PDB file of C-alpha atoms and ligand atoms in Angstrom:
ATOM      1  CA  MET A   1      -0.042  -0.022  -0.014  1.00 94.00           C
ATOM      2  CA  LYS A   2       1.698   3.141  -1.304  1.00 95.00           C
ATOM      3  CA  TRP A   3       0.641   6.328   0.539  1.00 98.00           C
ATOM      4  CA  GLU A   4       0.319   8.205  -2.804  1.00 97.00           C
ATOM      5  CA  ASN A   5      -1.843   5.578  -4.403  1.00 97.00           C
ATOM      6  CA  LEU A   6      -4.344   5.354  -1.483  1.00 97.00           C
ATOM      7  CA  THR A   7      -7.230   7.711  -0.882  1.00 98.00           C
ATOM      8  CA  ALA A   8      -7.672   9.417   2.307  1.00 97.00           C
ATOM      9  CA  ASP A   9     -10.239   6.681   3.417  1.00 98.00           C
ATOM     10  CA  GLN A  10      -8.093   3.907   2.300  1.00 98.00           C
ATOM     11  CA  LEU A  11      -5.138   5.300   4.333  1.00 98.00           C
ATOM     12  CA  ARG A  12      -7.352   5.339   7.485  1.00 97.00           C
ATOM     13  CA  GLU A  13      -8.147   1.698   6.938  1.00 98.00           C
ATOM     14  CA  ALA A  14      -4.456   0.950   6.180  1.00 98.00           C
ATOM     15  CA  VAL A  15      -3.582   2.394   9.653  1.00 98.00           C
ATOM     16  CA  LYS A  16      -5.590  -0.458  11.231  1.00 97.00           C
ATOM     17  CA  GLU A  17      -4.478  -3.124   8.799  1.00 97.00           C
ATOM     18  CA  SER A  18      -0.890  -2.342   9.318  1.00 98.00           C
ATOM     19  CA  ASN A  19      -1.371  -2.272  13.133  1.00 97.00           C
ATOM     20  CA  ARG A  20      -0.136   1.507  13.039  1.00 98.00           C
ATOM     21  CA  THR A  21       3.039   0.632  11.217  1.00 98.00           C
ATOM     22  CA  VAL A  22       4.496   2.507   8.412  1.00 98.00           C
ATOM     23  CA  VAL A  23       7.743   2.083   6.303  1.00 98.00           C
ATOM     24  CA  LEU A  24       9.644   5.343   5.327  1.00 98.00           C
ATOM     25  CA  PRO A  25      12.080   4.803   2.465  1.00 98.00           C
ATOM     26  CA  VAL A  26      15.219   7.015   2.920  1.00 98.00           C
ATOM     27  CA  SER A  27      18.052   6.949   0.437  1.00 96.00           C
ATOM     28  CA  ILE A  28      20.318   9.703  -1.267  1.00 96.00           C
ATOM     29  CA  THR A  29      20.792  11.344  -4.625  1.00 97.00           C
ATOM     30  CA  GLU A  30      24.524  10.990  -5.580  1.00 95.00           C
ATOM     31  CA  LYS A  31      27.071   9.938  -8.151  1.00 93.00           C
ATOM     32  CA  HIS A  32      27.503   6.151  -8.586  1.00 93.00           C
ATOM     33  CA  GLY A  33      30.441   5.972 -11.079  1.00 92.00           C
ATOM     34  CA  HIS A  34      30.019   6.546 -14.655  1.00 93.00           C
ATOM     35  CA  HIS A  35      27.661   3.494 -15.385  1.00 96.00           C
ATOM     36  CA  LEU A  36      24.837   4.011 -12.767  1.00 96.00           C
ATOM     37  CA  PRO A  37      22.269   6.778 -12.472  1.00 97.00           C
ATOM     38  CA  LEU A  38      22.241   9.416  -9.654  1.00 97.00           C
ATOM     39  CA  GLY A  39      19.031   7.826  -8.273  1.00 97.00           C
ATOM     40  CA  THR A  40      20.556   4.415  -7.820  1.00 97.00           C
ATOM     41  CA  ASP A  41      19.843   4.151  -4.122  1.00 97.00           C
ATOM     42  CA  THR A  42      16.264   5.320  -4.464  1.00 97.00           C
ATOM     43  CA  PHE A  43      15.585   2.902  -7.377  1.00 98.00           C
ATOM     44  CA  ILE A  44      17.155   0.068  -5.344  1.00 97.00           C
ATOM     45  CA  ASN A  45      15.112   0.788  -2.419  1.00 97.00           C
ATOM     46  CA  ARG A  46      11.964   0.995  -4.569  1.00 97.00           C
ATOM     47  CA  VAL A  47      12.419  -2.248  -6.342  1.00 98.00           C
ATOM     48  CA  ILE A  48      13.027  -4.109  -3.012  1.00 98.00           C
ATOM     49  CA  LEU A  49       9.998  -2.333  -1.329  1.00 98.00           C
ATOM     50  CA  ASN A  50       7.667  -3.151  -4.331  1.00 97.00           C
ATOM     51  CA  LYS A  51       8.655  -6.739  -4.021  1.00 98.00           C
ATOM     52  CA  ALA A  52       8.293  -6.867  -0.116  1.00 98.00           C
ATOM     53  CA  GLU A  53       4.711  -5.305  -0.563  1.00 97.00           C
ATOM     54  CA  GLU A  54       3.897  -8.297  -2.692  1.00 97.00           C
ATOM     55  CA  ILE A  55       4.988 -10.653   0.083  1.00 98.00           C
ATOM     56  CA  LEU A  56       3.232  -8.589   2.784  1.00 98.00           C
ATOM     57  CA  PRO A  57       0.174  -6.712   1.411  1.00 97.00           C
ATOM     58  CA  SER A  58      -0.452  -5.085   4.798  1.00 97.00           C
ATOM     59  CA  MET A  59       2.764  -3.073   4.485  1.00 98.00           C
ATOM     60  CA  VAL A  60       2.173   0.693   4.200  1.00 98.00           C
ATOM     61  CA  VAL A  61       4.906   2.685   2.396  1.00 98.00           C
ATOM     62  CA  ALA A  62       5.251   6.337   2.897  1.00 98.00           C
ATOM     63  CA  PRO A  63       6.478   8.845   0.228  1.00 98.00           C
ATOM     64  CA  GLU A  64      10.177   8.248  -0.598  1.00 97.00           C
ATOM     65  CA  VAL A  65      12.815  10.488   0.923  1.00 97.00           C
ATOM     66  CA  THR A  66      15.587  10.771  -1.783  1.00 96.00           C
ATOM     67  CA  PHE A  67      17.861  13.033   0.270  1.00 95.00           C
ATOM     68  CA  GLY A  68      20.223  11.579   2.949  1.00 93.00           C
ATOM     69  CA  GLN A  69      23.714  11.835   4.417  1.00 93.00           C
ATOM     70  CA  GLY A  70      25.768  12.549   1.199  1.00 91.00           C
ATOM     71  CA  GLY A  71      28.861  14.459   2.321  1.00 91.00           C
ATOM     72  CA  GLU A  72      31.143  11.804   1.334  1.00 89.00           C
ATOM     73  CA  THR A  73      30.427  11.952  -2.451  1.00 89.00           C
ATOM     74  CA  MET A  74      29.830  15.675  -2.645  1.00 90.00           C
ATOM     75  CA  ASN A  75      32.885  15.843  -4.850  1.00 89.00           C
ATOM     76  CA  GLY A  76      30.811  13.959  -7.441  1.00 90.00           C
ATOM     77  CA  GLN A  77      28.638  15.789 -10.084  1.00 93.00           C
ATOM     78  CA  GLY A  78      24.889  15.187  -9.216  1.00 94.00           C
ATOM     79  CA  THR A  79      25.152  14.536  -5.468  1.00 94.00           C
ATOM     80  CA  ILE A  80      22.766  16.588  -3.336  1.00 95.00           C
ATOM     81  CA  ALA A  81      24.313  16.628   0.060  1.00 94.00           C
ATOM     82  CA  LEU A  82      22.073  18.352   2.612  1.00 94.00           C
ATOM     83  CA  PRO A  83      23.392  19.703   5.870  1.00 94.00           C
ATOM     84  CA  GLY A  84      23.145  17.165   8.773  1.00 93.00           C
ATOM     85  CA  GLU A  85      20.806  19.334  10.819  1.00 95.00           C
ATOM     86  CA  LEU A  86      18.355  19.760   7.929  1.00 96.00           C
ATOM     87  CA  ILE A  87      18.065  15.942   7.186  1.00 96.00           C
ATOM     88  CA  LEU A  88      17.344  15.371  11.008  1.00 96.00           C
ATOM     89  CA  ALA A  89      14.747  18.245  10.956  1.00 97.00           C
ATOM     90  CA  LEU A  90      13.252  16.874   7.748  1.00 97.00           C
ATOM     91  CA  LEU A  91      12.947  13.347   9.098  1.00 98.00           C
ATOM     92  CA  GLU A  92      11.386  14.660  12.303  1.00 98.00           C
ATOM     93  CA  GLY A  93       8.853  16.609  10.410  1.00 98.00           C
ATOM     94  CA  ILE A  94       7.954  13.723   8.264  1.00 98.00           C
ATOM     95  CA  CYS A  95       7.672  11.308  11.300  1.00 98.00           C
ATOM     96  CA  ASP A  96       5.434  13.750  13.211  1.00 98.00           C
ATOM     97  CA  GLU A  97       3.265  13.766  10.217  1.00 98.00           C
ATOM     98  CA  LEU A  98       3.140  10.047   9.810  1.00 98.00           C
ATOM     99  CA  HIS A  99       2.201  10.034  13.427  1.00 98.00           C
ATOM    100  CA  ARG A 100      -0.489  12.713  13.047  1.00 98.00           C
ATOM    101  CA  ASN A 101      -1.996  10.407  10.447  1.00 98.00           C
ATOM    102  CA  GLY A 102      -2.284   7.592  12.925  1.00 98.00           C
ATOM    103  CA  PHE A 103       0.978   5.578  12.649  1.00 98.00           C
ATOM    104  CA  GLU A 104       2.985   5.026  15.859  1.00 97.00           C
ATOM    105  CA  LYS A 105       5.717   2.477  14.552  1.00 98.00           C
ATOM    106  CA  ILE A 106       7.837   3.975  11.883  1.00 98.00           C
ATOM    107  CA  LEU A 107      10.485   1.874  10.122  1.00 98.00           C
ATOM    108  CA  ILE A 108      13.037   3.781   8.210  1.00 98.00           C
ATOM    109  CA  ALA A 109      14.126   1.582   5.204  1.00 98.00           C
ATOM    110  CA  ASP A 110      17.542   2.707   4.576  1.00 97.00           C
ATOM    111  CA  GLY A 111      18.874   2.367   1.094  1.00 95.00           C
ATOM    112  CA  HIS A 112      22.191   4.139   1.421  1.00 95.00           C
ATOM    113  CA  GLY A 113      25.263   3.202   3.311  1.00 92.00           C
ATOM    114  CA  GLY A 114      26.089   6.737   4.062  1.00 92.00           C
ATOM    115  CA  ASN A 115      23.013   6.914   6.194  1.00 94.00           C
ATOM    116  CA  GLU A 116      24.020   4.048   8.461  1.00 94.00           C
ATOM    117  CA  LYS A 117      25.205   6.249  11.277  1.00 94.00           C
ATOM    118  CA  CYS A 118      22.794   9.140  11.045  1.00 95.00           C
ATOM    119  CA  LEU A 119      19.436   7.117  10.962  1.00 97.00           C
ATOM    120  CA  PRO A 120      20.062   5.209  14.115  1.00 97.00           C
ATOM    121  CA  PHE A 121      21.376   8.571  15.752  1.00 97.00           C
ATOM    122  CA  PHE A 122      17.981  10.075  14.607  1.00 97.00           C
ATOM    123  CA  SER A 123      16.071   7.152  16.182  1.00 97.00           C
ATOM    124  CA  GLN A 124      17.961   7.889  19.540  1.00 96.00           C
ATOM    125  CA  SER A 125      17.471  11.508  19.301  1.00 94.00           C
ATOM    126  CA  MET A 126      13.827  11.105  19.266  1.00 95.00           C
ATOM    127  CA  LEU A 127      14.019   9.776  22.815  1.00 92.00           C
ATOM    128  CA  THR A 128      15.016  13.141  24.477  1.00 91.00           C
ATOM    129  CA  LYS A 129      12.092  14.745  22.393  1.00 93.00           C
ATOM    130  CA  ARG A 130       9.552  12.163  24.175  1.00 93.00           C
ATOM    131  CA  LYS A 131       7.907  11.515  20.753  1.00 95.00           C
ATOM    132  CA  PRO A 132       4.705   9.538  20.911  1.00 95.00           C
ATOM    133  CA  TYR A 133       6.116   7.077  18.314  1.00 97.00           C
ATOM    134  CA  VAL A 134       8.922   4.751  17.994  1.00 97.00           C
ATOM    135  CA  VAL A 135      11.495   4.828  15.064  1.00 98.00           C
ATOM    136  CA  PHE A 136      13.103   1.711  13.933  1.00 98.00           C
ATOM    137  CA  THR A 137      15.717   1.439  11.171  1.00 98.00           C
ATOM    138  CA  VAL A 138      16.874  -1.283   8.865  1.00 98.00           C
ATOM    139  CA  ASN A 139      19.333  -1.587   5.975  1.00 97.00           C
ATOM    140  CA  THR A 140      17.410  -2.837   2.869  1.00 96.00           C
ATOM    141  CA  TRP A 141      20.545  -4.466   1.469  1.00 94.00           C
ATOM    142  CA  TYR A 142      20.578  -6.991   4.477  1.00 94.00           C
ATOM    143  CA  MET A 143      21.247 -10.686   3.718  1.00 95.00           C
ATOM    144  CA  THR A 144      22.670 -13.548   5.619  1.00 96.00           C
ATOM    145  CA  GLY A 145      26.166 -15.004   5.219  1.00 95.00           C
ATOM    146  CA  GLU A 146      24.934 -18.041   3.521  1.00 97.00           C
ATOM    147  CA  GLU A 147      22.858 -16.104   1.112  1.00 96.00           C
ATOM    148  CA  GLU A 148      25.965 -14.003   0.285  1.00 95.00           C
ATOM    149  CA  LYS A 149      28.106 -17.111  -0.223  1.00 95.00           C
ATOM    150  CA  ALA A 150      25.504 -18.719  -2.614  1.00 96.00           C
ATOM    151  CA  LEU A 151      25.437 -15.739  -4.703  1.00 96.00           C
ATOM    152  CA  GLY A 152      29.187 -15.404  -4.839  1.00 95.00           C
ATOM    153  CA  ASP A 153      29.598 -19.059  -5.866  1.00 95.00           C
ATOM    154  CA  LYS A 154      27.073 -18.559  -8.622  1.00 95.00           C
ATOM    155  CA  TYR A 155      27.846 -15.142 -10.027  1.00 95.00           C
ATOM    156  CA  GLY A 156      31.345 -14.563  -8.992  1.00 94.00           C
ATOM    157  CA  TRP A 157      32.740 -12.891  -5.812  1.00 94.00           C
ATOM    158  CA  ASP A 158      32.813  -9.163  -5.332  1.00 89.00           C
ATOM    159  CA  ASP A 159      36.188  -8.614  -3.518  1.00 84.00           C
ATOM    160  CA  ASP A 160      35.170  -5.166  -2.105  1.00 84.00           C
ATOM    161  CA  PRO A 161      31.387  -4.504  -2.215  1.00 86.00           C
ATOM    162  CA  GLY A 162      30.018  -1.207  -1.119  1.00 85.00           C
ATOM    163  CA  HIS A 163      29.386   1.381  -4.025  1.00 91.00           C
ATOM    164  CA  ALA A 164      28.285   1.120  -7.479  1.00 92.00           C
ATOM    165  CA  ASP A 165      29.498  -2.462  -7.248  1.00 93.00           C
ATOM    166  CA  ARG A 166      28.281  -5.863  -8.497  1.00 96.00           C
ATOM    167  CA  ASP A 167      25.122  -5.775  -6.323  1.00 96.00           C
ATOM    168  CA  GLU A 168      24.140  -2.146  -6.856  1.00 97.00           C
ATOM    169  CA  THR A 169      24.661  -2.441 -10.565  1.00 97.00           C
ATOM    170  CA  ALA A 170      22.659  -5.679 -10.556  1.00 97.00           C
ATOM    171  CA  LEU A 171      19.772  -4.375  -8.655  1.00 98.00           C
ATOM    172  CA  VAL A 172      19.464  -1.262 -10.882  1.00 98.00           C
ATOM    173  CA  MET A 173      19.323  -3.773 -13.928  1.00 98.00           C
ATOM    174  CA  ALA A 174      16.387  -5.537 -12.100  1.00 97.00           C
ATOM    175  CA  TYR A 175      14.648  -2.137 -11.785  1.00 97.00           C
ATOM    176  CA  ASP A 176      15.261  -0.931 -15.273  1.00 97.00           C
ATOM    177  CA  GLU A 177      18.040  -2.231 -17.496  1.00 97.00           C
ATOM    178  CA  CYS A 178      17.949   1.046 -19.660  1.00 97.00           C
ATOM    179  CA  LEU A 179      19.447   2.969 -16.735  1.00 98.00           C
ATOM    180  CA  VAL A 180      22.603   0.985 -16.559  1.00 97.00           C
ATOM    181  CA  HIS A 181      25.410   2.065 -18.994  1.00 97.00           C
ATOM    182  CA  MET A 182      28.056  -0.825 -18.799  1.00 96.00           C
ATOM    183  CA  ASP A 183      29.722   0.703 -21.841  1.00 95.00           C
ATOM    184  CA  LEU A 184      30.799   3.712 -19.879  1.00 95.00           C
ATOM    185  CA  TYR A 185      32.298   1.572 -17.086  1.00 93.00           C
ATOM    186  CA  ASP A 186      36.013   1.574 -17.105  1.00 89.00           C
ATOM    187  CA  PRO A 187      37.580  -1.532 -15.369  1.00 87.00           C
ATOM    188  CA  LYS A 188      40.213   0.762 -13.812  1.00 85.00           C
ATOM    189  CA  GLU A 189      37.510   2.834 -12.061  1.00 80.00           C
ATOM    190  CA  PRO A 190      37.440   0.890  -8.734  1.00 74.00           C
ATOM    191  CA  HIS A 191      40.563   2.746  -7.805  1.00 74.00           C
ATOM    192  CA  TYR A 192      41.920   2.816  -4.045  1.00 76.00           C
ATOM    193  CA  PHE A 193      44.019   5.544  -2.756  1.00 80.00           C
ATOM    194  CA  LYS A 194      46.580   4.068  -0.540  1.00 80.00           C
ATOM    195  CA  GLY A 195      47.440   5.791   2.686  1.00 84.00           C
ATOM    196  CA  ALA A 196      44.202   5.876   4.551  1.00 85.00           C
ATOM    197  CA  GLU A 197      44.191   2.220   5.669  1.00 87.00           C
ATOM    198  CA  TRP A 198      45.707   2.959   9.006  1.00 91.00           C
ATOM    199  CA  MET A 199      42.275   4.346  10.201  1.00 91.00           C
ATOM    200  CA  GLY A 200      40.337   1.203   9.612  1.00 88.00           C
ATOM    201  CA  GLU A 201      43.189  -1.028  10.808  1.00 92.00           C
ATOM    202  CA  ASN A 202      43.209   0.719  14.155  1.00 94.00           C
ATOM    203  CA  GLY A 203      39.463   1.234  14.764  1.00 94.00           C
ATOM    204  CA  ILE A 204      39.515   4.966  13.936  1.00 93.00           C
ATOM    205  CA  PHE A 205      36.597   6.571  12.231  1.00 92.00           C
ATOM    206  CA  SER A 206      36.708   9.712  10.288  1.00 92.00           C
ATOM    207  CA  ALA A 207      34.238  10.889   7.699  1.00 90.00           C
ATOM    208  CA  VAL A 208      37.133  11.568   5.331  1.00 89.00           C
ATOM    209  CA  HIS A 209      38.203   8.069   5.173  1.00 88.00           C
ATOM    210  CA  TRP A 210      35.659   6.836   2.735  1.00 87.00           C
ATOM    211  CA  PRO A 211      36.123   9.761   0.078  1.00 85.00           C
ATOM    212  CA  MET A 212      39.915   9.531   0.581  1.00 85.00           C
ATOM    213  CA  GLU A 213      40.125   5.858  -0.059  1.00 82.00           C
ATOM    214  CA  ARG A 214      37.382   5.564  -2.703  1.00 81.00           C
ATOM    215  CA  GLU A 215      38.236   8.339  -5.083  1.00 79.00           C
ATOM    216  CA  THR A 216      36.124   7.302  -7.965  1.00 82.00           C
ATOM    217  CA  HIS A 217      33.084   6.332  -5.934  1.00 85.00           C
ATOM    218  CA  VAL A 218      33.209   2.869  -7.476  1.00 90.00           C
ATOM    219  CA  THR A 219      34.126  -0.240  -5.495  1.00 88.00           C
ATOM    220  CA  GLY A 220      34.387  -3.998  -6.347  1.00 89.00           C
ATOM    221  CA  ARG A 221      33.312  -5.692  -9.525  1.00 92.00           C
ATOM    222  CA  PRO A 222      30.334  -3.998 -11.319  1.00 94.00           C
ATOM    223  CA  ASP A 223      31.387  -6.178 -14.312  1.00 94.00           C
ATOM    224  CA  LEU A 224      29.920  -9.275 -12.600  1.00 95.00           C
ATOM    225  CA  ALA A 225      26.468  -7.723 -12.479  1.00 96.00           C
ATOM    226  CA  CYS A 226      23.568  -9.231 -14.478  1.00 97.00           C
ATOM    227  CA  ARG A 227      19.836  -8.741 -14.410  1.00 97.00           C
ATOM    228  CA  GLU A 228      19.205 -12.523 -13.025  1.00 97.00           C
ATOM    229  CA  LEU A 229      21.514 -11.494 -10.092  1.00 98.00           C
ATOM    230  CA  GLY A 230      19.624  -8.247  -9.532  1.00 98.00           C
ATOM    231  CA  LYS A 231      16.306 -10.258  -9.327  1.00 98.00           C
ATOM    232  CA  GLU A 232      17.756 -12.771  -6.894  1.00 98.00           C
ATOM    233  CA  LEU A 233      19.073 -10.006  -4.774  1.00 98.00           C
ATOM    234  CA  CYS A 234      15.817  -8.221  -4.945  1.00 98.00           C
ATOM    235  CA  ASN A 235      13.904 -11.392  -3.839  1.00 98.00           C
ATOM    236  CA  ILE A 236      16.345 -12.038  -0.926  1.00 98.00           C
ATOM    237  CA  HIS A 237      16.284  -8.387   0.410  1.00 98.00           C
ATOM    238  CA  ALA A 238      12.527  -8.208   0.010  1.00 98.00           C
ATOM    239  CA  ARG A 239      11.928 -11.325   2.098  1.00 98.00           C
ATOM    240  CA  HIS A 240      14.095 -10.079   4.923  1.00 98.00           C
ATOM    241  CA  LEU A 241      12.230  -6.806   4.873  1.00 98.00           C
ATOM    242  CA  ALA A 242       8.814  -8.172   4.783  1.00 98.00           C
ATOM    243  CA  ARG A 243       9.705 -10.407   7.856  1.00 98.00           C
ATOM    244  CA  GLN A 244      11.279  -7.394   9.597  1.00 98.00           C
ATOM    245  CA  VAL A 245       8.090  -5.254   8.851  1.00 98.00           C
ATOM    246  CA  ARG A 246       5.718  -8.106   9.937  1.00 98.00           C
ATOM    247  CA  LEU A 247       7.609  -8.396  13.324  1.00 98.00           C
ATOM    248  CA  ILE A 248       7.059  -4.824  13.913  1.00 98.00           C
ATOM    249  CA  GLN A 249       3.490  -4.894  12.889  1.00 98.00           C
ATOM    250  CA  GLU A 250       2.703  -7.838  15.346  1.00 97.00           C
ATOM    251  CA  ASP A 251       4.555  -6.509  18.256  1.00 97.00           C
ATOM    252  CA  GLU A 252       2.661  -4.745  21.137  1.00 92.00           C
ATOM    253  CA  LYS A 253       5.323  -4.967  23.718  1.00 95.00           C
ATOM    254  CA  VAL A 254       7.626  -2.119  22.647  1.00 95.00           C
ATOM    255  CA  MET A 255       5.003   0.618  22.407  1.00 94.00           C
ATOM    256  CA  MET A 256       3.904  -0.355  25.873  1.00 94.00           C
ATOM    257  CA  ARG A 257       7.463  -0.523  27.300  1.00 95.00           C
ATOM    258  CA  TYR A 258       8.294   2.714  25.579  1.00 94.00           C
ATOM    259  CA  ARG A 259       5.491   4.546  27.192  1.00 93.00           C
ATOM    260  CA  ALA A 260       6.451   3.255  30.706  1.00 92.00           C
ATOM    261  CA  PHE A 261       9.941   4.299  29.879  1.00 92.00           C
ATOM    262  CA  LEU A 262       8.904   7.871  29.168  1.00 91.00           C
ATOM    263  CA  GLU A 263       6.795   7.816  32.351  1.00 89.00           C
ATOM    264  CA  SER A 264       9.805   6.656  34.492  1.00 90.00           C
ATOM    265  CA  ALA A 265      12.122   9.317  32.993  1.00 87.00           C
ATOM    266  CA  ARG A 266       9.894  12.089  33.997  1.00 81.00           C
ATOM    267  CA  PHE A 267      11.241  14.642  36.379  1.00 69.00           C
ATOM    268  CA  ASN A 268       9.728  13.654  39.675  1.00 66.00           C
ATOM    269  CA  GLY A 269      10.520  16.654  41.765  1.00 58.00           C
ATOM    270  CA  GLN A 270      13.236  14.840  43.969  1.00 52.00           C
TER     271      GLN A 270
HETATM  272 ZN1   ZN B   1      24.404   3.247  -3.757  1.00 65.47          ZN
END
């Protein structure tokens, strides 16, 4: 059930059918090498969510947020990197509106690796604001080690997955093959700058690490991508997502405990 496709009355019914659960897709608009479109993460999220909705028809999907944390690729043409505080304010405003429309369990479906730190932080920051809803987050590219191994054995291993790689290329092919330009892919593109490894090797994080090391915004083996792999990936990711949404839909304990938590966190005058 896509928010935009429903009538106002259908949405009211959807609140009940979904047990007050809504999925909010969040991604980014950014450069993905020379062979993939700027909307890569949005399209991947969309194709996975479409499949997940087939598996779980009670799933309600809010309008897509195509902006996220994009600082690391802002040296690439086409990236729209909003300031962090604006992203947090935007998400808060949207979640307030989702709640005003009757939803109290909000699952952010993250389609962009660069959001991996800011979305859980957003969920945490909602606690001190004592919001009357709970924000959950998942990465839509989740799969198990066994699933990953089976795909590697079948389609060839991507030695350094992460961006515009085998899987992202294959998933965009599954969404719309016309948007992938393998003729523009240069095998020398996955180029790694040497000299930044010491951070990762010593447990040090810096926002400059990713853009320093991955100068061309391409990692791994996009040349291994094919539409069949994209469809398999889409099915795997969608199965996990549908299960995650169903678990949240069925749960009653978290909201109950969250309300008790807020009550016990009140200033009691002592
Ligand atoms: Zn991407």
